[in-house]
Coordinates of C-alpha atoms in Angstrom, one line a residue:
M28 CA -46.0 -4.5 -11.6
K29 CA -48.3 -4.1 -9.4
Y30 CA -45.7 -5.6 -7.1
R31 CA -43.6 -3.0 -7.8
R32 CA -45.8 -0.1 -8.0
K33 CA -47.1 -0.6 -3.6
L34 CA -43.1 -1.4 -3.4
K35 CA -42.2 2.1 -4.0
K36 CA -45.0 4.0 -2.3
K37 CA -43.6 2.4 0.8
R38 CA -39.7 2.7 -0.1
L39 CA -39.3 6.4 1.3
A40 CA -41.3 5.9 4.5
V41 CA -39.8 3.7 5.7
A42 CA -35.9 4.4 3.9
I43 CA -36.4 7.6 6.2
L44 CA -37.3 5.5 9.5
T45 CA -34.6 3.4 8.9
L46 CA -32.2 6.1 8.2
L47 CA -33.1 7.7 11.2
S48 CA -32.7 4.2 13.4
L49 CA -28.7 4.7 12.5
P50 CA -26.7 5.3 15.5
M51 CA -25.4 8.7 15.7
A52 CA -21.8 7.9 15.3
F53 CA -22.4 7.5 12.2
G54 CA -20.4 8.8 9.2
F55 CA -18.7 8.4 6.6
S56 CA -15.4 6.8 7.3
D57 CA -11.6 7.1 5.4
S58 CA -10.1 4.1 6.3
K59 CA -10.1 2.9 3.2
T60 CA -9.4 5.6 1.4
L61 CA -7.8 5.7 -2.5
V62 CA -4.0 6.0 0.0
S63 CA -3.4 5.5 3.1
P64 CA -0.7 8.6 3.5
A65 CA 1.1 10.4 5.6
S66 CA 2.6 6.7 7.4
E67 CA 5.2 5.5 5.3
V68 CA 3.8 2.7 2.1
V69 CA 6.3 0.3 2.4
T70 CA 8.0 -2.0 5.4
Q71 CA 11.1 -3.5 4.2
E72 CA 12.7 -6.6 5.9
N73 CA 16.3 -7.1 3.8
S74 CA 18.9 -9.4 3.7
V75 CA 22.3 -8.0 1.7
D76 CA 23.6 -10.6 0.7
N77 CA 21.1 -12.6 -0.7
Q78 CA 18.9 -9.8 -1.2
N79 CA 15.9 -11.2 -0.1
T80 CA 13.6 -8.9 0.3
Q81 CA 10.0 -9.7 2.1
T82 CA 7.3 -6.3 1.6
T83 CA 4.6 -4.6 2.7
T84 CA 2.7 -1.8 0.5
E85 CA -0.3 0.3 0.9
T86 CA -0.8 0.7 -3.4
V87 CA -4.0 2.3 -2.8
P88 CA -3.6 5.8 -3.6
T89 CA -4.9 9.0 -1.6
Q90 CA -8.2 10.4 -2.4
P91 CA -8.6 13.0 -5.0
E92 CA -8.6 16.5 -3.6
N93 CA -10.8 18.9 -3.7
Q94 CA -13.1 15.5 -3.6
S95 CA -15.9 14.3 -1.2
A96 CA -16.0 11.2 0.5
Q97 CA -19.5 10.5 0.7
P98 CA -21.4 11.5 -2.4
E99 CA -23.9 13.8 -2.7
N100 CA -28.0 12.4 -1.2
Q101 CA -26.2 9.0 -0.6
P102 CA -26.9 7.8 3.1
A103 CA -23.8 7.5 5.7
R104 CA -22.0 4.5 7.0
P105 CA -21.9 4.0 10.5
N106 CA -17.5 4.7 11.1
S107 CA -16.5 1.1 11.8
D108 CA -17.6 -2.6 11.0
S109 CA -18.5 -3.3 14.6
A110 CA -21.2 -0.2 14.5
M111 CA -22.3 -1.9 10.4
R112 CA -22.7 -4.9 12.0
E113 CA -25.3 -3.6 15.0
H114 CA -27.4 -1.9 12.4
L115 CA -27.2 -4.6 10.1
K116 CA -28.3 -7.4 12.9
P117 CA -31.5 -6.9 13.5
Y118 CA -32.1 -7.0 9.5
E119 CA -30.4 -10.9 10.3
G120 CA -32.8 -14.1 8.5
K121 CA -34.9 -11.8 6.3
Q122 CA -35.6 -12.8 3.3
I123 CA -33.9 -10.0 0.3
V124 CA -36.4 -9.0 -2.3
E125 CA -34.0 -6.8 -3.6
V126 CA -30.6 -6.4 -4.5
N127 CA -29.2 -2.6 -5.5
F128 CA -24.9 -1.2 -7.0
E129 CA -25.4 2.4 -6.6
G130 CA -22.1 4.5 -7.8
S131 CA -20.8 2.0 -10.1
T132 CA -20.7 2.6 -13.9
D133 CA -21.6 0.5 -16.1
S134 CA -18.4 -0.8 -17.3
V135 CA -17.6 -2.7 -14.3
L136 CA -20.9 -3.0 -13.0
P137 CA -20.7 -6.7 -13.8
T138 CA -17.5 -7.7 -12.7
V139 CA -19.1 -6.0 -8.8
K140 CA -22.1 -8.6 -9.3
A141 CA -19.7 -11.1 -9.6
A142 CA -18.3 -10.7 -6.5
V143 CA -22.0 -10.4 -4.7
L144 CA -23.0 -13.5 -3.1
S145 CA -26.2 -11.9 -1.7
R146 CA -29.1 -12.8 -4.0
V147 CA -32.5 -12.0 -4.2
G148 CA -34.6 -15.2 -2.6
D149 CA -32.2 -15.7 0.1
D150 CA -32.0 -14.5 3.3
F151 CA -29.5 -12.2 4.6
S152 CA -26.9 -12.4 6.5
V153 CA -24.3 -10.4 8.5
D154 CA -21.1 -12.1 7.5
I155 CA -22.5 -12.2 4.3
S156 CA -23.4 -8.5 3.2
M157 CA -19.7 -7.9 5.3
R158 CA -17.6 -9.7 2.7
D159 CA -19.6 -8.9 -0.1
R160 CA -18.4 -5.0 1.1
Q161 CA -15.0 -6.4 0.9
S162 CA -14.9 -8.3 -2.0
I163 CA -16.1 -4.5 -4.3
I164 CA -13.5 -3.0 -2.8
D165 CA -11.3 -6.1 -3.7
T166 CA -12.0 -6.0 -7.4
G167 CA -9.6 -3.0 -7.3
Y168 CA -12.1 -0.7 -9.1
F169 CA -13.3 1.1 -5.5
Y170 CA -11.5 2.6 -2.8
E171 CA -14.8 2.3 -0.7
A172 CA -18.4 0.5 -0.8
Y173 CA -20.6 0.1 2.3
Q174 CA -23.9 -1.2 2.4
T175 CA -27.2 -0.1 4.1
I176 CA -30.8 -1.6 4.0
Q177 CA -34.4 -1.0 3.7
E178 CA -37.4 -3.1 5.6
V179 CA -40.2 -3.6 3.5
P180 CA -43.3 -5.3 4.2
E181 CA -42.2 -8.3 1.6
G182 CA -38.8 -8.4 3.5
V183 CA -35.7 -6.7 3.2
I184 CA -33.8 -4.4 0.1
L185 CA -30.1 -4.1 0.3
T186 CA -28.0 -1.4 -1.5
Y187 CA -24.5 -1.7 -1.9
H188 CA -22.7 2.0 -1.9
M189 CA -20.0 2.1 -4.1
I190 CA -17.1 5.2 -4.5
Q191 CA -15.3 4.5 -7.5
N192 CA -11.3 5.2 -8.3
P193 CA -11.0 7.8 -11.4
V194 CA -10.5 7.0 -14.6
L195 CA -6.5 7.0 -15.5
K196 CA -4.9 10.1 -17.1
K197 CA -1.2 10.2 -16.7
V198 CA 1.2 8.7 -14.6
E199 CA 4.3 11.0 -13.5
I200 CA 7.2 9.3 -11.2
T201 CA 9.5 11.5 -9.6
G202 CA 12.6 11.0 -7.2
S203 CA 14.3 8.8 -9.5
T204 CA 17.6 8.5 -10.4
V205 CA 19.4 5.0 -11.0
Y206 CA 16.7 4.5 -13.2
T207 CA 15.2 6.3 -16.0
V208 CA 11.5 7.3 -15.9
R209 CA 10.8 5.6 -18.7
E210 CA 12.7 2.7 -17.5
L211 CA 10.3 2.2 -14.6
Q212 CA 7.2 3.2 -16.8
E213 CA 7.8 0.4 -18.9
L214 CA 6.4 -1.7 -15.6
L215 CA 3.6 0.2 -14.6
T216 CA 0.4 -1.8 -16.7
V217 CA -2.1 0.6 -15.4
Q218 CA -3.8 1.7 -18.6
T219 CA -4.8 5.6 -19.2
G220 CA -8.5 6.6 -20.6
Q221 CA -9.8 3.7 -17.8
I222 CA -11.1 3.4 -14.7
L223 CA -8.0 3.1 -12.3
N224 CA -7.5 -1.0 -10.7
N225 CA -5.9 -1.2 -7.3
K226 CA -5.2 -4.4 -7.7
T227 CA -3.5 -3.6 -11.0
L228 CA -1.4 -0.9 -9.3
H229 CA -0.2 -2.7 -6.3
D230 CA 1.9 -5.6 -8.6
N231 CA 2.7 -2.9 -11.2
I232 CA 4.5 -0.8 -7.6
T233 CA 6.1 -4.2 -6.3
A234 CA 7.2 -4.6 -9.6
I235 CA 9.2 -1.6 -9.3
Q236 CA 10.5 -2.2 -6.4
E237 CA 11.6 -5.9 -7.0
K238 CA 13.6 -3.9 -9.7
Y239 CA 15.6 -1.7 -7.1
H240 CA 16.0 -4.7 -4.8
T241 CA 17.5 -6.9 -7.1
D242 CA 20.4 -4.4 -8.2
G243 CA 20.8 -4.2 -4.3
Y244 CA 18.8 -1.3 -3.9
I245 CA 17.2 -2.3 -0.6
R246 CA 16.5 0.5 1.2
M247 CA 14.0 2.1 -2.1
K248 CA 10.1 2.7 -1.5
I249 CA 7.1 4.2 -2.2
A250 CA 7.3 7.4 -0.3
D251 CA 3.9 8.7 -1.6
M252 CA 1.4 7.5 -3.4
N253 CA -1.9 10.6 -4.7
I254 CA -3.7 10.9 -7.3
S255 CA -5.6 14.3 -8.3
E256 CA -8.9 15.4 -9.1
S257 CA -8.3 15.0 -13.0
G258 CA -7.0 11.6 -12.7
V259 CA -2.6 12.1 -12.4
L260 CA -1.4 9.6 -10.5
T261 CA 2.5 11.0 -8.8
L262 CA 4.4 8.4 -7.5
K263 CA 7.1 10.1 -5.1
I264 CA 10.5 7.3 -4.5
N265 CA 12.8 7.7 -1.9
E266 CA 15.5 5.3 -3.0
G267 CA 17.5 5.9 0.4
V268 CA 20.5 7.6 0.4
L269 CA 24.2 7.4 1.5
E270 CA 24.7 10.3 3.9
G271 CA 28.2 9.6 5.4
Y272 CA 30.2 6.8 6.6
S273 CA 31.6 6.9 10.7
V274 CA 35.0 4.0 10.9
K275 CA 34.5 2.0 14.8
G276 CA 37.3 -0.5 15.8
N277 CA 40.7 1.2 14.4
Q278 CA 43.3 1.4 16.4
K279 CA 46.5 1.7 14.4
T280 CA 44.7 2.0 11.3
K281 CA 43.5 6.0 10.1
D282 CA 40.6 5.3 8.9
Y283 CA 41.3 7.1 5.2
V284 CA 42.9 3.5 4.3
I285 CA 39.6 2.0 5.0
L286 CA 37.1 4.6 3.3
R287 CA 39.3 4.4 0.1
E288 CA 38.3 1.0 -0.2
M289 CA 34.2 2.7 -0.2
R290 CA 32.8 0.9 -3.6
Q291 CA 30.0 3.9 -3.1
K292 CA 29.8 7.9 -2.9
V293 CA 27.8 9.4 -0.3
G294 CA 24.6 10.9 -1.8
E295 CA 24.9 8.3 -3.7
P296 CA 21.6 5.8 -2.9
F297 CA 21.9 3.1 -0.8
N298 CA 23.5 -0.4 -2.5
A299 CA 23.6 -3.5 -0.6
K300 CA 25.9 -5.3 -3.4
L301 CA 28.4 -2.2 -3.0
A302 CA 28.7 -2.6 0.4
R303 CA 29.0 -6.4 0.2
R304 CA 31.7 -6.1 -2.2
S305 CA 33.9 -2.9 -0.3
M306 CA 33.7 -5.3 3.1
E307 CA 35.9 -7.4 1.3
R308 CA 37.7 -5.0 0.3
V309 CA 38.7 -4.0 3.6
Y310 CA 39.0 -7.1 5.1
N311 CA 41.3 -7.9 2.1
L312 CA 43.9 -5.6 2.8
G313 CA 44.8 -8.9 5.8
F314 CA 45.0 -5.4 9.2
F315 CA 42.1 -6.9 10.0
E316 CA 40.5 -9.8 12.1
D317 CA 36.9 -9.0 11.4
V318 CA 35.2 -6.3 9.8
N319 CA 31.1 -5.8 10.5
V320 CA 28.9 -3.1 9.0
K321 CA 25.5 -1.4 10.3
M322 CA 23.2 0.5 8.8
N323 CA 23.5 3.7 10.7
S324 CA 19.3 6.5 10.4
G325 CA 21.0 8.6 8.9
V326 CA 19.3 13.0 9.0
E327 CA 17.1 13.1 6.1
P328 CA 14.1 10.2 5.6
N329 CA 15.1 6.6 4.7
A330 CA 18.5 7.9 4.6
I331 CA 21.5 5.7 6.0
I332 CA 24.9 6.3 7.8
L333 CA 26.5 3.4 7.5
E334 CA 28.9 2.4 9.8
I335 CA 32.2 0.3 9.7
E336 CA 33.8 -1.6 12.2
V337 CA 37.0 -3.2 12.5
K338 CA 39.5 -5.8 14.8
E339 CA 42.8 -5.5 13.5
R340 CA 46.0 -7.4 13.6
R341 CA 44.9 -11.0 13.5
T342 CA 44.0 -12.6 10.9
G343 CA 40.4 -14.2 11.3
T344 CA 37.4 -15.1 9.5
F345 CA 35.1 -12.2 7.8
A346 CA 31.8 -12.6 8.7
I347 CA 29.7 -11.2 5.3
G348 CA 26.4 -12.0 6.2
A349 CA 23.9 -9.6 6.8
G350 CA 20.1 -9.0 8.5
Y351 CA 18.2 -5.8 8.8
S352 CA 15.7 -4.7 11.1
T353 CA 13.8 -2.3 11.4
Q354 CA 15.2 -1.4 14.8
D355 CA 19.2 -2.0 14.2
G356 CA 19.3 -1.4 10.7
L357 CA 22.4 -3.7 8.7
I358 CA 23.9 -6.1 10.9
G359 CA 26.8 -8.2 10.9
M360 CA 27.7 -7.8 7.0

């Protein structure tokens, strides 16, 4: 008790000096805000032949509207990890006399403590404290976390500041025409009435994408994802519409002879399985040596124009395999 009283008397003055020593560039960084996103949420590498899909997804929803990124009365953090390391470096090797956690509710605090390696009595390590910060974020309950340090005669006091995700009240899904909202919501395991967990949400988004891609809708992506201050999570789906067809290489054969074999209507979400079947039907007409298809960008975001290129006369082998690249689209189907 004597130690605690002595420590508290010195803490305020030392904390002020510590904060005044922070670099002028310090300020809240929103690099971990709840959704990253003006940028696209999904990047795709697809093979139409076997529908194997590699997807990189950002599943951290955007920060709730009207909610301040930096909670009041919390010390500011450096704008970058490198600045944070520079700030913490002078305390390397000093004994940790206290570890505090601010910004976490009681329900998830045990999870946070279990994720942190820094303990009272340990020598302070910049590397371990940075690892602890990432581990806190990786629990999925927070869209920002950072550490501050306070020097006292006996050593240092380490505090982890966390900005917790809101409690999820409702999930709204828009933009889906292939499946009903109910069908997609059945894939969600995030729990309403509980703190939104980014890891669970990531798994749920992956499950939705896999459902689309398995059924041939390889252009589908989550175009936007955000959560309101009231806890309403909105997922906006872009299914990748087929805007039209173009035909190349036909000298004698009329366009309509080729286009009438298309199994997919303009305006529908693009489906690789139907496109494959369409090309098989064109080849089976017996008028062409080769039939190839390429996806070109349409007018609307994520929309495509399917370019069909044929070589007339001789009967040759039909290249049905296809590869998709972000630069060239779907080639050689």
